[in-house]
CSV table of N, CA and C in Angstrom, one decimal:
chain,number,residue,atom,x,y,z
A,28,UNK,N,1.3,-17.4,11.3
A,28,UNK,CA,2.2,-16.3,11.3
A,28,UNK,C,1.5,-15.0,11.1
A,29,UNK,N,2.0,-14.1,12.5
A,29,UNK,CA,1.4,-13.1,12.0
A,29,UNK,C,2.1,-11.9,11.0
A,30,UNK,N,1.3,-11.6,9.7
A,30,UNK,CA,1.8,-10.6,8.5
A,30,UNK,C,0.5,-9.9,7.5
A,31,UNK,N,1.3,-8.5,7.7
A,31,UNK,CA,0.2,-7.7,7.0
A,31,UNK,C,0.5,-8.8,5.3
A,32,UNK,N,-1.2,-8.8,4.5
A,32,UNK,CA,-0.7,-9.2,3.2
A,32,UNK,C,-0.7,-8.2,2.2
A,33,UNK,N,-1.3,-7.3,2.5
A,33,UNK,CA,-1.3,-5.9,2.0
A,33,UNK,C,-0.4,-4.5,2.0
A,34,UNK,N,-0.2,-3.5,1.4
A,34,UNK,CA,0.4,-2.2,1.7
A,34,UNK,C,-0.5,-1.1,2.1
A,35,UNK,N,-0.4,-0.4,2.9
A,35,UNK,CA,-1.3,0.8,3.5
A,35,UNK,C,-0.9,1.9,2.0
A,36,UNK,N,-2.3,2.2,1.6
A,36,UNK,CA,-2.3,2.8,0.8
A,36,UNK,C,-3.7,4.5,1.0
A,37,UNK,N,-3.4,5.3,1.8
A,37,UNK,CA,-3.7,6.2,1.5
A,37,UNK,C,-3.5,7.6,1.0
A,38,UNK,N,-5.0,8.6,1.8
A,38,UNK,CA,-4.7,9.9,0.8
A,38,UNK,C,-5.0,11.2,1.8
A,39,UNK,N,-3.9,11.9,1.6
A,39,UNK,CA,-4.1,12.7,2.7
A,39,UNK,C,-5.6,13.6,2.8
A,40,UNK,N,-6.0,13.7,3.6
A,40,UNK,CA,-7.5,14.5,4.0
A,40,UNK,C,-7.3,15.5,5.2
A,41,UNK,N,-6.3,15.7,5.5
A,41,UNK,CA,-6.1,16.7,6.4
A,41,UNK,C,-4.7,17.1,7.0
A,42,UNK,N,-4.6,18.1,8.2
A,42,UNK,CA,-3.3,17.5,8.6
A,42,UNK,C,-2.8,16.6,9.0
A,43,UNK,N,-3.6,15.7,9.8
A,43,UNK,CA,-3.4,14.7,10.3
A,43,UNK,C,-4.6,14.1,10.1
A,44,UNK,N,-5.0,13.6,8.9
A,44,UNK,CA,-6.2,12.4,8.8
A,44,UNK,C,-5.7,12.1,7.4
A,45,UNK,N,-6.1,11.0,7.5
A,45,UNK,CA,-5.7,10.1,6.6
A,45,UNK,C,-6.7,9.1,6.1
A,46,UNK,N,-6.8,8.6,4.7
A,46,UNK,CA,-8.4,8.0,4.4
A,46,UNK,C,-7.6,6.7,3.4
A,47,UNK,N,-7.7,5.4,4.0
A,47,UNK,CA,-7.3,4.4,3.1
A,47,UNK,C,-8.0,4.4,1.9
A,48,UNK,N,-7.2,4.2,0.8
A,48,UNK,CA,-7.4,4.3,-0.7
A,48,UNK,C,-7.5,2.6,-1.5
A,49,UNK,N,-7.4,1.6,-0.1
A,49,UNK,CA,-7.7,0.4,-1.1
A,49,UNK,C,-7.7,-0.5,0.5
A,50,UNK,N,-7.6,-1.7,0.0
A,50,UNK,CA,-7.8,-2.6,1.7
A,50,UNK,C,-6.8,-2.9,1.8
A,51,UNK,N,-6.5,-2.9,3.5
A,51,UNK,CA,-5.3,-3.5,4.2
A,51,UNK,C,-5.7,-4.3,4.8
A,52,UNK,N,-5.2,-5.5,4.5
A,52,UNK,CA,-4.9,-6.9,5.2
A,52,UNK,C,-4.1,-7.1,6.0
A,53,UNK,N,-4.7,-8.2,7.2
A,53,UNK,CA,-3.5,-8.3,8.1
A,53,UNK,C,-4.0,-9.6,8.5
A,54,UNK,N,-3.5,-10.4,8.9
A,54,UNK,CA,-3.5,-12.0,9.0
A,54,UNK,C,-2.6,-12.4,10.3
A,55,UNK,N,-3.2,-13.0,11.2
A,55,UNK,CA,-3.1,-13.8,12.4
A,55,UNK,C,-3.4,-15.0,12.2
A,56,UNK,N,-2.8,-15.7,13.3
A,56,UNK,CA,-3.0,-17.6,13.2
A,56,UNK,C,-4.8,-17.6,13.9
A,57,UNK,N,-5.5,-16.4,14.3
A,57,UNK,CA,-6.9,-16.9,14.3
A,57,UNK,C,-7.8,-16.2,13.5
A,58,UNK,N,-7.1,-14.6,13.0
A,58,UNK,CA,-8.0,-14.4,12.1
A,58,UNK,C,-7.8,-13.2,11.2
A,59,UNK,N,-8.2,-13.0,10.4
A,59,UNK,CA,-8.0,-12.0,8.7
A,59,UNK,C,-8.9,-11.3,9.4
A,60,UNK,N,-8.5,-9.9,9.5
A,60,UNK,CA,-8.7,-8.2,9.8
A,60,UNK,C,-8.7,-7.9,8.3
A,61,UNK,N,-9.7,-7.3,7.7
A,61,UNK,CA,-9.5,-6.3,6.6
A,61,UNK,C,-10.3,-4.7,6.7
A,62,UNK,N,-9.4,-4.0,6.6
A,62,UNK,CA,-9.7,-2.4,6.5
A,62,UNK,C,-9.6,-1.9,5.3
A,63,UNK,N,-11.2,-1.5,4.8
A,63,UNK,CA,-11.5,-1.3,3.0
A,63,UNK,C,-11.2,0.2,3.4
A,64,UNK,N,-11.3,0.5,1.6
A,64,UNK,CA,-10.9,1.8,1.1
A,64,UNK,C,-12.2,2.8,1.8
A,65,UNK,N,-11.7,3.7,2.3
A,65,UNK,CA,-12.6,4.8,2.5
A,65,UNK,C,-12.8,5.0,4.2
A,66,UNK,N,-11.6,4.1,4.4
A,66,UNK,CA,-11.9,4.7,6.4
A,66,UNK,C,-10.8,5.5,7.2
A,67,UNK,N,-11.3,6.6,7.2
A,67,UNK,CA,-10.3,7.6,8.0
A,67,UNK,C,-10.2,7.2,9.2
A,68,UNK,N,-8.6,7.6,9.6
A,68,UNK,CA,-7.6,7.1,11.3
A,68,UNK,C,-6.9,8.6,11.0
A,69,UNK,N,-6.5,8.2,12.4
A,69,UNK,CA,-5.5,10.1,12.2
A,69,UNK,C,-3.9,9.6,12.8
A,70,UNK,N,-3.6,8.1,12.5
A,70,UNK,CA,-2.0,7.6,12.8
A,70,UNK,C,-2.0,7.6,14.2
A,71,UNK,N,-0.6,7.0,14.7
A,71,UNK,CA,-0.2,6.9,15.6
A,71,UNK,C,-0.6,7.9,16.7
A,72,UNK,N,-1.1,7.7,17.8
A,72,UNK,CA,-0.7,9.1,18.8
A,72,UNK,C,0.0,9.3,19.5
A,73,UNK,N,1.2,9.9,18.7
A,73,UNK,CA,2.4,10.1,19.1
A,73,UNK,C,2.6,11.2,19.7
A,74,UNK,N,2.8,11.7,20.9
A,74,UNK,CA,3.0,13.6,22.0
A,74,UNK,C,4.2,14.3,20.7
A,75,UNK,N,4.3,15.3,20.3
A,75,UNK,CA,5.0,16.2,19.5
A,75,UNK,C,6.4,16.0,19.9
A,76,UNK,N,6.3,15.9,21.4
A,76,UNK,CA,7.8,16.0,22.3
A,76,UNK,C,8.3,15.1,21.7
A,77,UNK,N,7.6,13.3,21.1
A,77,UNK,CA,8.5,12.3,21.8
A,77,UNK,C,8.5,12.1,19.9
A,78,UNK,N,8.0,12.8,18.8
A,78,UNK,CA,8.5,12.5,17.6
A,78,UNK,C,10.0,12.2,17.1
A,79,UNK,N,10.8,13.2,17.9
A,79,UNK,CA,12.4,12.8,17.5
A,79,UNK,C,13.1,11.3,17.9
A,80,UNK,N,12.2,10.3,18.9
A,80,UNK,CA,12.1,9.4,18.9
A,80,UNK,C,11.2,8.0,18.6
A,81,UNK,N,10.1,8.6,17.6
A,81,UNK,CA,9.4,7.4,17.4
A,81,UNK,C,9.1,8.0,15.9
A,82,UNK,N,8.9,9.1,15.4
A,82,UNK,CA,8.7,9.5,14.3
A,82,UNK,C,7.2,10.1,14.7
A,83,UNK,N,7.0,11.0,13.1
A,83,UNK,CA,5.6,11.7,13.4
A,83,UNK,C,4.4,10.6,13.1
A,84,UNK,N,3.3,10.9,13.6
A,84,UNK,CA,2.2,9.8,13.8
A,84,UNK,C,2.3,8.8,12.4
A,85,UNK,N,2.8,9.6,11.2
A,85,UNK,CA,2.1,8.7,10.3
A,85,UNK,C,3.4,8.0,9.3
A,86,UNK,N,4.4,7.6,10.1
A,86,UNK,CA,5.9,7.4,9.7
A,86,UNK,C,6.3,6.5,10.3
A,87,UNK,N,7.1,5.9,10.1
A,87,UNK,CA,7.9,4.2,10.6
A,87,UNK,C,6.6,3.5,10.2
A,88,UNK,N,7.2,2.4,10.5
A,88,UNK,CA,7.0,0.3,10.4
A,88,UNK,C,5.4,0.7,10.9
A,89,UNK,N,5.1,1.4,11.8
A,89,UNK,CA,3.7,1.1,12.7
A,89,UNK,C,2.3,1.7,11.7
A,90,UNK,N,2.8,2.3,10.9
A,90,UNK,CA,1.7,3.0,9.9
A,90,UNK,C,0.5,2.0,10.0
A,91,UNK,N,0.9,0.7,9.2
A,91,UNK,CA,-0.3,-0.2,8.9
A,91,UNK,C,-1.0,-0.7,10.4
A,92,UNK,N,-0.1,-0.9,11.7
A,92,UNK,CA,-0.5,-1.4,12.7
A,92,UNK,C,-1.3,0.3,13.5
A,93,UNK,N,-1.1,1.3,13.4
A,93,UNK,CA,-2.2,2.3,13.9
A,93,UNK,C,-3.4,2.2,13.3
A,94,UNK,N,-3.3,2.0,12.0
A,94,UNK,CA,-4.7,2.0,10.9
A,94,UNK,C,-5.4,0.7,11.5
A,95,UNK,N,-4.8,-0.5,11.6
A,95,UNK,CA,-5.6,-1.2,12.3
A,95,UNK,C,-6.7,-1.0,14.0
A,96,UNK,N,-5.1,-0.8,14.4
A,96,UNK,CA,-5.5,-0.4,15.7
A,96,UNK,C,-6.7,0.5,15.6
A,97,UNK,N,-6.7,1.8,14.8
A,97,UNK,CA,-7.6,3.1,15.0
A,97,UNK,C,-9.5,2.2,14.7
A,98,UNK,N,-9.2,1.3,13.9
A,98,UNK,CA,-10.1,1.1,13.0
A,98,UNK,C,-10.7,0.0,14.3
A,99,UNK,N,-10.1,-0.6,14.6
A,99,UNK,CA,-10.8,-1.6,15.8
A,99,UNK,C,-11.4,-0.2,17.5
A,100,UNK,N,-10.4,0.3,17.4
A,100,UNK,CA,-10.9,1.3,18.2
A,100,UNK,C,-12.0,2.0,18.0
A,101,UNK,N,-12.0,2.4,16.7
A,101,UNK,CA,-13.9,3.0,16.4
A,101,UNK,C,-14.8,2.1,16.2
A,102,UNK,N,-14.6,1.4,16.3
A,102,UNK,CA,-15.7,0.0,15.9
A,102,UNK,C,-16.2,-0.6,17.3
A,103,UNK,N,-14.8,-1.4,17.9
A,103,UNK,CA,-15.2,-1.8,19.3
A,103,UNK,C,-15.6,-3.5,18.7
A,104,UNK,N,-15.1,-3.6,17.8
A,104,UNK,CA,-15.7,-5.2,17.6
A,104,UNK,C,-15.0,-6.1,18.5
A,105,UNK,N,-13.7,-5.1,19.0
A,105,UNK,CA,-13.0,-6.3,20.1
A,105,UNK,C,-13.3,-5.3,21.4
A,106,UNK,N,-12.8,-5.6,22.4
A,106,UNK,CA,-12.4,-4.9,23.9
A,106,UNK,C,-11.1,-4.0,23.2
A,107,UNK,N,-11.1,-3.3,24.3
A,107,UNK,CA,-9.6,-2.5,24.1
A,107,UNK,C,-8.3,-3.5,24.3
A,108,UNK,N,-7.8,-4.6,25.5
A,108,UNK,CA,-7.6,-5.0,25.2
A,108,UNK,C,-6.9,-5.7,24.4
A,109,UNK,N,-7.8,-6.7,23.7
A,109,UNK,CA,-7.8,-7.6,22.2
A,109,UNK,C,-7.2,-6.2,21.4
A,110,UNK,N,-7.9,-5.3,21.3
A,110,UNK,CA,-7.5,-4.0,19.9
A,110,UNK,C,-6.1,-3.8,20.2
A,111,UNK,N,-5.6,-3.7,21.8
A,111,UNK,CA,-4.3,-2.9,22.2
A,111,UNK,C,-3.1,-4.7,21.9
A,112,UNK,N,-3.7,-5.6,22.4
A,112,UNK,CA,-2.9,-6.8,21.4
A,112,UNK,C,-2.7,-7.0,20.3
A,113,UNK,N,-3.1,-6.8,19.5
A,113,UNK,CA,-3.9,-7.0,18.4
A,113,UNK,C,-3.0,-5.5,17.3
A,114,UNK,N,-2.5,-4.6,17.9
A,114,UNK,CA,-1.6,-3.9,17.7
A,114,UNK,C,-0.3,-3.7,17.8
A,115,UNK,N,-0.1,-4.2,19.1
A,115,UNK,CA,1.5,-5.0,19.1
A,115,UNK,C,1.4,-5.8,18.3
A,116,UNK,N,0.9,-6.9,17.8
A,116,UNK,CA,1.4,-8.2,17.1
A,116,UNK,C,1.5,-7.7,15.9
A,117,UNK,N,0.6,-6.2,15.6
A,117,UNK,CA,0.8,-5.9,14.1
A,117,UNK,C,1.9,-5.0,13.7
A,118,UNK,N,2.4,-4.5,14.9
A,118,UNK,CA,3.8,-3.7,14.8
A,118,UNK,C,5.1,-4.8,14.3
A,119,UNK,N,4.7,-5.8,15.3
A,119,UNK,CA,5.7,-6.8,15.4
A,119,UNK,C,6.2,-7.5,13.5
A,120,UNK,N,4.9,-7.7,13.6
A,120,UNK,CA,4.6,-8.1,11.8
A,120,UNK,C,5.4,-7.4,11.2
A,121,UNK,N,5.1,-6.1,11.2
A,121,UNK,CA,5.4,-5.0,10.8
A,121,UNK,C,6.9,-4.7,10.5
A,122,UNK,N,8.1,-5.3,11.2
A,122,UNK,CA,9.2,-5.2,11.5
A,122,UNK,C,9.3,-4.0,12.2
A,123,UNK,N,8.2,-3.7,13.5
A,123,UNK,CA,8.8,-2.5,14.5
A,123,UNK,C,9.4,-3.3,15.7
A,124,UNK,N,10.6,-3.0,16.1
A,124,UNK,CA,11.6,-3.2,16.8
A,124,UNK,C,11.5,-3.5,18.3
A,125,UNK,N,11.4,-4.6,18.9
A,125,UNK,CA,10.5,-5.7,19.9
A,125,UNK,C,10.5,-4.4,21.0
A,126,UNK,N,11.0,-3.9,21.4
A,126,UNK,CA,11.1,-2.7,22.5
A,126,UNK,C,10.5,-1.6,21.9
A,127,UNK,N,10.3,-1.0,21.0
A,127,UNK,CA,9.8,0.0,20.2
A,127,UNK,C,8.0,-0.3,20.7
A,128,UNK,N,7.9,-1.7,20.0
A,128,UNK,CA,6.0,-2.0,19.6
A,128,UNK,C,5.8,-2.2,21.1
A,129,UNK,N,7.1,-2.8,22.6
A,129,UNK,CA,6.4,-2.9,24.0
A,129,UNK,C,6.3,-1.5,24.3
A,130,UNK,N,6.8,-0.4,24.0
A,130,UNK,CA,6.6,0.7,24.4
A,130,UNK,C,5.2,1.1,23.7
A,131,UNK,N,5.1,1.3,22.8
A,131,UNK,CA,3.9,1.6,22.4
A,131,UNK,C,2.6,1.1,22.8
A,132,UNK,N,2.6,-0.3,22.6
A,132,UNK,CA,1.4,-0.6,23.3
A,132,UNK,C,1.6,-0.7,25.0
A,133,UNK,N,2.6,-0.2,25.6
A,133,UNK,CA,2.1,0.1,27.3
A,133,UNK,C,1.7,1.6,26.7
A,134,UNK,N,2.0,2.4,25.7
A,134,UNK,CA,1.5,3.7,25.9
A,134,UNK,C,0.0,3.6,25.8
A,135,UNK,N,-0.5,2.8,25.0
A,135,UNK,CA,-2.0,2.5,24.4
A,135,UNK,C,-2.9,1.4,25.7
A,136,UNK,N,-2.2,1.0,26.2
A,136,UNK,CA,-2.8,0.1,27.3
A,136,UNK,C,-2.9,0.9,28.5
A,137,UNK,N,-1.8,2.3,28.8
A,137,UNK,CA,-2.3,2.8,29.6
A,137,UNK,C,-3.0,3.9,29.5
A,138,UNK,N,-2.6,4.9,28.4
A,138,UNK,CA,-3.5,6.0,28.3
A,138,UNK,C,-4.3,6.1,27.1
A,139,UNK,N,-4.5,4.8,26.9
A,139,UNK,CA,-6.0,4.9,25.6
A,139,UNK,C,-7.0,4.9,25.8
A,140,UNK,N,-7.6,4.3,26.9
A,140,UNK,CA,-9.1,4.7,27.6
A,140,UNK,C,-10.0,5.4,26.8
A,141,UNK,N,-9.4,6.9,26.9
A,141,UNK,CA,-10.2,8.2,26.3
A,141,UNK,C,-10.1,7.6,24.5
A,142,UNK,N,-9.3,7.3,24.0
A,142,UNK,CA,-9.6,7.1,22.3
A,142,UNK,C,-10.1,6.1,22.0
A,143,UNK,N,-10.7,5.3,22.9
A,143,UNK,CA,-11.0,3.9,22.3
A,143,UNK,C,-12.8,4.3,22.8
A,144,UNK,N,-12.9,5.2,24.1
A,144,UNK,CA,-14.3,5.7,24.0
A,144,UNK,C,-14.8,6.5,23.2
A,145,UNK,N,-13.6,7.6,22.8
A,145,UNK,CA,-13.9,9.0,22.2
A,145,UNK,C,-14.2,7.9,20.7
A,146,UNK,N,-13.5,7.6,19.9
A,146,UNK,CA,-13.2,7.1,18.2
A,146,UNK,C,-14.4,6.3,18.0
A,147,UNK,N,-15.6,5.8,19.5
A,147,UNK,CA,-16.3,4.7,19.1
A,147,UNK,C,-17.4,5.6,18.7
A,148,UNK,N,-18.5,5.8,17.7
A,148,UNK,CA,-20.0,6.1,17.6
A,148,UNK,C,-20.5,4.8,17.1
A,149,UNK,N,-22.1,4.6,18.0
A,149,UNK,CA,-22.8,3.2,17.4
A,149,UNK,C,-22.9,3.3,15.8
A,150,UNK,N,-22.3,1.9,15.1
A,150,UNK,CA,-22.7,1.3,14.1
A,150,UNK,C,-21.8,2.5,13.1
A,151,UNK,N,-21.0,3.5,12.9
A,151,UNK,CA,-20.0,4.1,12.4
A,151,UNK,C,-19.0,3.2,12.1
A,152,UNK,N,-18.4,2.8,10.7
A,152,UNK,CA,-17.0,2.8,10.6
A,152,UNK,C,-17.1,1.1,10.5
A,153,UNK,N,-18.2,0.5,10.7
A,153,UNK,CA,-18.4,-0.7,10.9
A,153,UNK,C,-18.2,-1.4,8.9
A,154,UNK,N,-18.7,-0.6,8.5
A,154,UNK,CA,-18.4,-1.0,7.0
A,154,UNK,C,-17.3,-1.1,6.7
A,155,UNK,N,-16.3,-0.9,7.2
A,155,UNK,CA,-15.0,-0.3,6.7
A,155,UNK,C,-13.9,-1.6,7.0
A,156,UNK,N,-14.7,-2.4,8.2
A,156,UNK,CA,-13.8,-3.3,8.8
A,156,UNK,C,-14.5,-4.8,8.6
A,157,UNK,N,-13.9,-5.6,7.9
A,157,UNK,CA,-14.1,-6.9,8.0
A,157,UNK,C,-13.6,-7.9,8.2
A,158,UNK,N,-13.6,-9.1,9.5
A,158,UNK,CA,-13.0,-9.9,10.2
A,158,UNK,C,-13.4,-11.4,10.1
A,159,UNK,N,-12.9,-12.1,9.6
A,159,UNK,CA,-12.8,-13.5,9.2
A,159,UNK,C,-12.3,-14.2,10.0
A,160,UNK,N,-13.4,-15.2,11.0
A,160,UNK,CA,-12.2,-15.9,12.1
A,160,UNK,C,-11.8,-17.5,11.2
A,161,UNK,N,-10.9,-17.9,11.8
A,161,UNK,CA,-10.2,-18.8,11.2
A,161,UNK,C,-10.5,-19.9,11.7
A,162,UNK,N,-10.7,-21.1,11.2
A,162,UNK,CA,-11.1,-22.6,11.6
A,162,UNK,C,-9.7,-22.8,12.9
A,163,UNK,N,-10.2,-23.5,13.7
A,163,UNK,CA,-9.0,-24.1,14.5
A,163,UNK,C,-8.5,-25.3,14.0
C-alpha cells in the first residue's frame, strides 16, 4: 500500500523555498523513500494563473508528494519518469483527487524536462534522500 508514514514538516526560507525540519516518509509495495531534515524544494509548480484551481505551490494534499518529487528530481536517483510516477502515486496516497494527481503529473511528464535537468547538480542533495528497496 502506497502511504506517506510521516507529516511534511517545514520552515519557511524564502518566498517560495521551503527546508524540511524533520524526515518524510513515504512507503510503496517496492520501496521506503526518506527525505531528512535540511533539504530545500520550492513546492509544487504551479503557473500563478492556474492557483485558483489547484492552490498555491505549497497548499493542498500534494505538499508531501512535490517534496518528494522535487527531492528525486535533484538527485536523479531515478529517471524522470520513475520520479514523475513516483509522484502521482504519492498524490494518490496523499488523498489528491484521481483527476487532480492525472493532471498534474501529465503537467510534470510533459513540461518537466527543464526542472528535472535544471534541480539536478552532481552529488548535491544526495544526503538528504534515502531509499530502501524492499525484498520481493
Amino acid at each position: 500500500m502506497n502511504q506517506f508514514k510521516t507529516q511534511l514538516r517545514v520552515e519557511l526560507r524564502g518566498e517560495q523555498l521551503f527546508k524540511t525540519t524533520d524526515i518524510l516518509h513515504y512507503s510503496n509495495k517496492k520501496l521506503d523513500i526518506y527525505i531528512l531534515a535540511g533539504f530545500e524544494f520550492d513546492g509544487a509548480s504551479i503557473p500563478k494563473s492556474l492557483w485558483s484551481l489547484y492552490g498555491c505551490p505549497f497548499g493542498g494534499l500534494y505538499s508531501m508528494a512535490s517534496c518528494i518529487h522535487d527531492a528525486l528530481y535533484a538527485t536523479h536517483l531515478f529517471n524522470k519518469a520513475m520520479a514523475d510516477r513516483i509522484f502521482y502515486e504519492a498524490m494518490i496516497a496523499s488523498g489528491v483527487e484521481r483527476k487532480t494527481a492525472i493532471q498534474m503529473y501529465l503537467a510534470v511528464r510533459t513540461f518537466g524536462q527543464s526542472a528535472y535537468d535544471e534541480k539536478y547538480e552532481l552529488g548535491k542533495n544526495r544526503e538528504f534522500v534515502k531509499i530502501t528497496l524492499k525484498g520481493e
